[in-house]
Coordinates of N, CA, C and O and ligand atoms in Angstrom, one line a residue:
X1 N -72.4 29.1 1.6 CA -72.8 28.5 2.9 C -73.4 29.5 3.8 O -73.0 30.7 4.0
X2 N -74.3 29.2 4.2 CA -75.5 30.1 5.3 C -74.1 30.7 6.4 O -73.1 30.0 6.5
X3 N -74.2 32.0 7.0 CA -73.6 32.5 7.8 C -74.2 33.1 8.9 O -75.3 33.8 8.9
X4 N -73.2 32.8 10.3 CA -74.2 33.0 11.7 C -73.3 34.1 12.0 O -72.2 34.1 11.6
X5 N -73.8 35.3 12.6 CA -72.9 36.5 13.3 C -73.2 36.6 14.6 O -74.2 37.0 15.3
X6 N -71.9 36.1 14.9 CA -71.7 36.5 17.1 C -71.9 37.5 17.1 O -71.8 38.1 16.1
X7 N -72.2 38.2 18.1 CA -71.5 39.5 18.7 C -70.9 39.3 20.2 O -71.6 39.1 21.2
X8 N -69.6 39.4 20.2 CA -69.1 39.1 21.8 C -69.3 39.6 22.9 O -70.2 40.4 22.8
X9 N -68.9 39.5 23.8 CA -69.5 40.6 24.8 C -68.7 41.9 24.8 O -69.2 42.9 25.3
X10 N -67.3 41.7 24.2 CA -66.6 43.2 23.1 C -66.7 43.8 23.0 O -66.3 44.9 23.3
X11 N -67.9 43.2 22.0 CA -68.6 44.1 20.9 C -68.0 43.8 20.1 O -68.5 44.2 19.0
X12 N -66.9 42.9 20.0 CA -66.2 42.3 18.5 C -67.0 41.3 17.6 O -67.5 40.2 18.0
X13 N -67.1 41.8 16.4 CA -68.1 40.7 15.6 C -67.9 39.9 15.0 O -66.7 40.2 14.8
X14 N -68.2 38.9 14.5 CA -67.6 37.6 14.2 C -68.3 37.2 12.9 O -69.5 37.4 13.2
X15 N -68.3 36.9 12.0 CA -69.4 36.2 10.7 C -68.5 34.9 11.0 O -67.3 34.6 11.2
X16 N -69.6 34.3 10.8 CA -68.6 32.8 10.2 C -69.6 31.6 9.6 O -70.8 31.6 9.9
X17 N -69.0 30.7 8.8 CA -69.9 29.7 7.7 C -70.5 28.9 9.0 O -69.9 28.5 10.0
X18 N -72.0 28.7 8.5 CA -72.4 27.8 9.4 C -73.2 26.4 8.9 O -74.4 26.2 8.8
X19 N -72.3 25.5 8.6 CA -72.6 24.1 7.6 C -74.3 23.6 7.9 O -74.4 23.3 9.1
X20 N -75.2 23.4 7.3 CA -76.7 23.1 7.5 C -76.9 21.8 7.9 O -76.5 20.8 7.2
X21 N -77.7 21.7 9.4 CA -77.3 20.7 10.3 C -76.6 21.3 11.7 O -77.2 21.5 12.8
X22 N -75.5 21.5 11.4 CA -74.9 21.9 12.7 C -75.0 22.8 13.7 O -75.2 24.0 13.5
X23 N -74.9 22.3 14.9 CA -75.8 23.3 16.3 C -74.7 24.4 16.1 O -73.5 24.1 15.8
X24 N -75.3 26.0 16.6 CA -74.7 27.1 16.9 C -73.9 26.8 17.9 O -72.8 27.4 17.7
X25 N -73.9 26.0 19.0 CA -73.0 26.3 19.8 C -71.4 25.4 19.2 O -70.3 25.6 19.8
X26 N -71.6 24.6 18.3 CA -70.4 23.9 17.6 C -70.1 24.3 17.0 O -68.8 24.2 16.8
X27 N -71.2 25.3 16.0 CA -70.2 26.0 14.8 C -69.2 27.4 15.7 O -68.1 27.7 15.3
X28 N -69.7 27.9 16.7 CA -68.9 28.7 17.6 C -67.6 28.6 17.9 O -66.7 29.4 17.8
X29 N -67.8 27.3 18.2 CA -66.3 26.6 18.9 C -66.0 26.3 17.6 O -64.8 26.4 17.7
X30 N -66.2 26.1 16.7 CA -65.3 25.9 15.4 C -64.3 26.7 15.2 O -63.1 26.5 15.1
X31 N -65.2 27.9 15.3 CA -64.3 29.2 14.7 C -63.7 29.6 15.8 O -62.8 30.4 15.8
X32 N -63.9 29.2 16.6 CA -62.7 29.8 18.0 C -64.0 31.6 18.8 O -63.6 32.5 19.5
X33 N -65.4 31.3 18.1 CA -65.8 32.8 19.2 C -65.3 32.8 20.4 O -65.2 31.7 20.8
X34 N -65.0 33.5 20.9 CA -65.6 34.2 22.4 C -66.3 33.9 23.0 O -66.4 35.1 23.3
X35 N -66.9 33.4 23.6 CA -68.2 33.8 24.6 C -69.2 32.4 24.9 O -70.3 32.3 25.6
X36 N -68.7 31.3 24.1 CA -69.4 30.6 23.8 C -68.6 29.0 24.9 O -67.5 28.7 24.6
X37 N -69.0 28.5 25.8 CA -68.2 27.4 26.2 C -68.7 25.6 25.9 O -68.0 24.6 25.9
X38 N -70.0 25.9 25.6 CA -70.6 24.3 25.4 C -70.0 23.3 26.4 O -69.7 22.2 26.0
X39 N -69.9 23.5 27.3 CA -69.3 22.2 28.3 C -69.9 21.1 28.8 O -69.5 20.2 29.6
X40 N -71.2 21.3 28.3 CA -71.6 19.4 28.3 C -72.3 18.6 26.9 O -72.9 17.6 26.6
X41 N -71.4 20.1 26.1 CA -71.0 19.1 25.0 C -72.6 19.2 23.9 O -72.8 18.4 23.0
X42 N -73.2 19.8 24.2 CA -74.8 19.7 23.4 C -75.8 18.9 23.8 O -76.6 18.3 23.1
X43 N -75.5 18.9 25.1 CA -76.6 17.8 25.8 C -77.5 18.5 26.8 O -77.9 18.0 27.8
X44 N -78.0 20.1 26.3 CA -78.5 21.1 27.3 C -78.6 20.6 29.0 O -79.6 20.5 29.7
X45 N -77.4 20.4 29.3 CA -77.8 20.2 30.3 C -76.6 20.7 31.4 O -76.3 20.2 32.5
X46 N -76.1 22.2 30.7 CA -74.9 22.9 31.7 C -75.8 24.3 31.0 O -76.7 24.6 31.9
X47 N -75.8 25.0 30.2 CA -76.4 26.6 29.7 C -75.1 27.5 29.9 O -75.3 28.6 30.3
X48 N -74.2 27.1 29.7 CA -72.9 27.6 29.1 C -72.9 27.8 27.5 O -71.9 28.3 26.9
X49 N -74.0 27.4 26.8 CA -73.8 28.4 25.1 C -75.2 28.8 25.1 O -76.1 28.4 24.3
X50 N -75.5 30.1 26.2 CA -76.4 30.7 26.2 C -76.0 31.9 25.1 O -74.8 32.2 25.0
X51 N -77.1 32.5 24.2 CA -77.0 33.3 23.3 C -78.2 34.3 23.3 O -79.4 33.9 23.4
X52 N -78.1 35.6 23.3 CA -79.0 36.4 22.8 C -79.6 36.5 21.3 O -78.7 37.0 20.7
X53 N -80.3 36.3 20.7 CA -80.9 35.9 19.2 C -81.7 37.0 19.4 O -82.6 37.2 20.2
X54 N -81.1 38.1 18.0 CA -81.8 39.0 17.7 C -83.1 39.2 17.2 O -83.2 38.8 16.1
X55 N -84.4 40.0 17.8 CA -85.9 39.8 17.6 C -86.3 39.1 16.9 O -86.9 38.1 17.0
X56 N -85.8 40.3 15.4 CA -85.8 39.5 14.3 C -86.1 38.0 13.5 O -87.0 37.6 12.8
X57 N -84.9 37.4 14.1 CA -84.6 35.9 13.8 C -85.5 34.8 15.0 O -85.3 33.6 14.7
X58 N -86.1 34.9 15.9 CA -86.9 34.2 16.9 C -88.1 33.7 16.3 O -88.4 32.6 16.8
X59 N -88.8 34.3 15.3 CA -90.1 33.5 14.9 C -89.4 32.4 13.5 O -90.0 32.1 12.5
X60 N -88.3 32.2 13.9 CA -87.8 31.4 12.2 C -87.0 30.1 12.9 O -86.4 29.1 12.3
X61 N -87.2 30.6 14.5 CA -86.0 29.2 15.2 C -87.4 28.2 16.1 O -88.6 28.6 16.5
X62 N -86.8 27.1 16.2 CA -87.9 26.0 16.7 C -88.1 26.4 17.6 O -87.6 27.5 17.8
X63 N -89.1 25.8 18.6 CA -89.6 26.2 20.0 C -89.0 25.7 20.7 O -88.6 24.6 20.4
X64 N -88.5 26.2 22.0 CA -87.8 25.7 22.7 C -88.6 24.5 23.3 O -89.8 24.2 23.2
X65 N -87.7 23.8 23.9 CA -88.2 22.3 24.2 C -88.5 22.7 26.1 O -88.1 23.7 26.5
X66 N -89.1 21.9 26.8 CA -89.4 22.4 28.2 C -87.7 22.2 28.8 O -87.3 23.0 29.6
X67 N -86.7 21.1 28.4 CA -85.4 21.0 29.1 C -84.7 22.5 28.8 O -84.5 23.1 29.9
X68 N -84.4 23.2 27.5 CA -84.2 24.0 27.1 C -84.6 25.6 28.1 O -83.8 26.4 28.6
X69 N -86.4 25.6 28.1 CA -86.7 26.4 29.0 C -86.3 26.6 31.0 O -86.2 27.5 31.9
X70 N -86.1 25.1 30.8 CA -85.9 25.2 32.4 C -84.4 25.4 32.5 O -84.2 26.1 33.5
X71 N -83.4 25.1 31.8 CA -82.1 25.4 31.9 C -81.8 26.8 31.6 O -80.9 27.6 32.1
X72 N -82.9 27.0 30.5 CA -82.9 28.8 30.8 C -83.0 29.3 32.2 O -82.2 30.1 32.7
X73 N -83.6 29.0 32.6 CA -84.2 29.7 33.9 C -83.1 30.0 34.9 O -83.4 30.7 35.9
X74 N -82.1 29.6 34.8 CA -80.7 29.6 35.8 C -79.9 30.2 35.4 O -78.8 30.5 36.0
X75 N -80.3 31.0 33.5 CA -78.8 31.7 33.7 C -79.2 33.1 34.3 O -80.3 33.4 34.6
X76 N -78.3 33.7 34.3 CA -78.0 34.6 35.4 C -78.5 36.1 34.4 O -79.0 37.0 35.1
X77 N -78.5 36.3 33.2 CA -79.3 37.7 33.0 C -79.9 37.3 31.8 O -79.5 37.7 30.8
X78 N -81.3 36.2 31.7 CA -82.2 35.8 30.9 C -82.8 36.9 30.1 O -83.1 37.9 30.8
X79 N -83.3 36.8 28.6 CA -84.4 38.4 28.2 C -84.9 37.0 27.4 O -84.8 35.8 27.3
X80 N -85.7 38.7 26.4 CA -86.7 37.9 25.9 C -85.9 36.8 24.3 O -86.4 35.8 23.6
X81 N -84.5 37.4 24.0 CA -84.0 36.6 22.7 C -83.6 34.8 23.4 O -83.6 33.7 22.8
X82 N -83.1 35.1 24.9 CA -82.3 34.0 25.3 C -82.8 32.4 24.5 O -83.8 31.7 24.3
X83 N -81.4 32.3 24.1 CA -81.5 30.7 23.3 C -80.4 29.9 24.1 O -79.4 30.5 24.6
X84 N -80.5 28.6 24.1 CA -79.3 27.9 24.0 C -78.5 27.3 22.8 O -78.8 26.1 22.4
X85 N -77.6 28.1 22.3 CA -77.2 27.8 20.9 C -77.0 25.9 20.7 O -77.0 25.4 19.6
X86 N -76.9 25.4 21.4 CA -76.8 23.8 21.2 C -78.1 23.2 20.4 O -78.1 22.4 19.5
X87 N -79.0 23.9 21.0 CA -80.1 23.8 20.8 C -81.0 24.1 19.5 O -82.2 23.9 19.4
X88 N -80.0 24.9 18.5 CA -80.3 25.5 17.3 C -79.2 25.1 16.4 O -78.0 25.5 16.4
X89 N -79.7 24.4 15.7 CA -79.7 23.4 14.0 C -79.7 24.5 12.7 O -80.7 25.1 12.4
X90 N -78.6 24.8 12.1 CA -78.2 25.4 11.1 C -79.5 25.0 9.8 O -79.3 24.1 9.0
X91 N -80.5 25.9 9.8 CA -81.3 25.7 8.5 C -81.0 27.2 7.5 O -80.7 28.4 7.9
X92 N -81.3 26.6 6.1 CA -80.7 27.8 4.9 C -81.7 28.8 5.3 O -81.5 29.9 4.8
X93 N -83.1 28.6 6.4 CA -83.9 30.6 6.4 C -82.7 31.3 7.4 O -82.5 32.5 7.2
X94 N -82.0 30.7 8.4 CA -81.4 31.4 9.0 C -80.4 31.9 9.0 O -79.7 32.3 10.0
X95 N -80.0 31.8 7.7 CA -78.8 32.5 6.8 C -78.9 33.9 7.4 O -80.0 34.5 7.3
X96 N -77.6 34.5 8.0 CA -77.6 35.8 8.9 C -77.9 35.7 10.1 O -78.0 36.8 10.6
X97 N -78.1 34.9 10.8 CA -78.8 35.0 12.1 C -78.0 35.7 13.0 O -76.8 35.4 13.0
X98 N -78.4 36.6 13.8 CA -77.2 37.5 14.7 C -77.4 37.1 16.1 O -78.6 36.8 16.3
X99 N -76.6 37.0 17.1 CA -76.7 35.8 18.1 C -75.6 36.8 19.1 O -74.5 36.8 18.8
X100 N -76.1 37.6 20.1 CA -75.0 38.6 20.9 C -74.9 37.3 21.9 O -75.6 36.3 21.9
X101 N -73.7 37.3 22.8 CA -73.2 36.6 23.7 C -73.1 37.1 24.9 O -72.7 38.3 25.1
X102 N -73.4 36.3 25.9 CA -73.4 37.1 27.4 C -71.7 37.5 28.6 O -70.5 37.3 28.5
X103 N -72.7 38.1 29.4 CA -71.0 38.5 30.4 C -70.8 37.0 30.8 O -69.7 36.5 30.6
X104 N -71.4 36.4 31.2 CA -71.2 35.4 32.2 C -70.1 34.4 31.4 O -69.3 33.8 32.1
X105 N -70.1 34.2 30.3 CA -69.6 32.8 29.4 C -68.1 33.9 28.6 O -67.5 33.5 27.6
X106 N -67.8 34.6 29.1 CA -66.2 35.5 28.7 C -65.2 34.5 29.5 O -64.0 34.8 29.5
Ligands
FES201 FE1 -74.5 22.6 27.4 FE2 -75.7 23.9 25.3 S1 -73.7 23.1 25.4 S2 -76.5 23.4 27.2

């Protein structure tokens, strides 16, 4: 099974199985990460499973949608990886994908 790796805001690292289909921010809360809250549930519309997505992996993930972008826009230390893991669908290229997690969502 394809595997997603957190990195917490720790620095504790996490691998864990990520079933194809399922959004990052659910497989998170599966495993119990850290850092990750999803509180409206995968309906982008809180940006509580903001994730940093390492350079690397960004030309292999969909385009952000304009709801996606504008809920970006509020969290509080945006860069250039920021995703909202809700927002990102477990496909077999993104086997490995490394996804750091912010201060705000500890
Ligand atoms: Fe609310 Fe992703 S869980 S925006």
């Amino acid at each position: 099974m394809p595997k997603v790796v957190y990195i917490e805001h720790s620095g504790a690292v996490r691998e864990v199985d990520a079933p194809l289909g399922r959004n990052l921010m659910q497989v998170a809360l599966d495993n119990g990460v850290d850092g990750i809250l999803g509180d409206c549930g995968g309906s982008c519309s809180c940006a509580t499973c903001h994730g940093y997505v390492d350079p690397e992996w960004l030309g292999k993930l969909p385009p952000q949608t304009e709801t996606e972008t504008f809920m970006l826009e509020g969290v509080p230390d945006p860069q250039p990886g920021s995703r909202l893991c809700c927002q990102l669908r477990m496909q077999a290229e993104m086997d490995g994908i490394t996804i750091r997690l912010p201060a705000e969502q500890v």
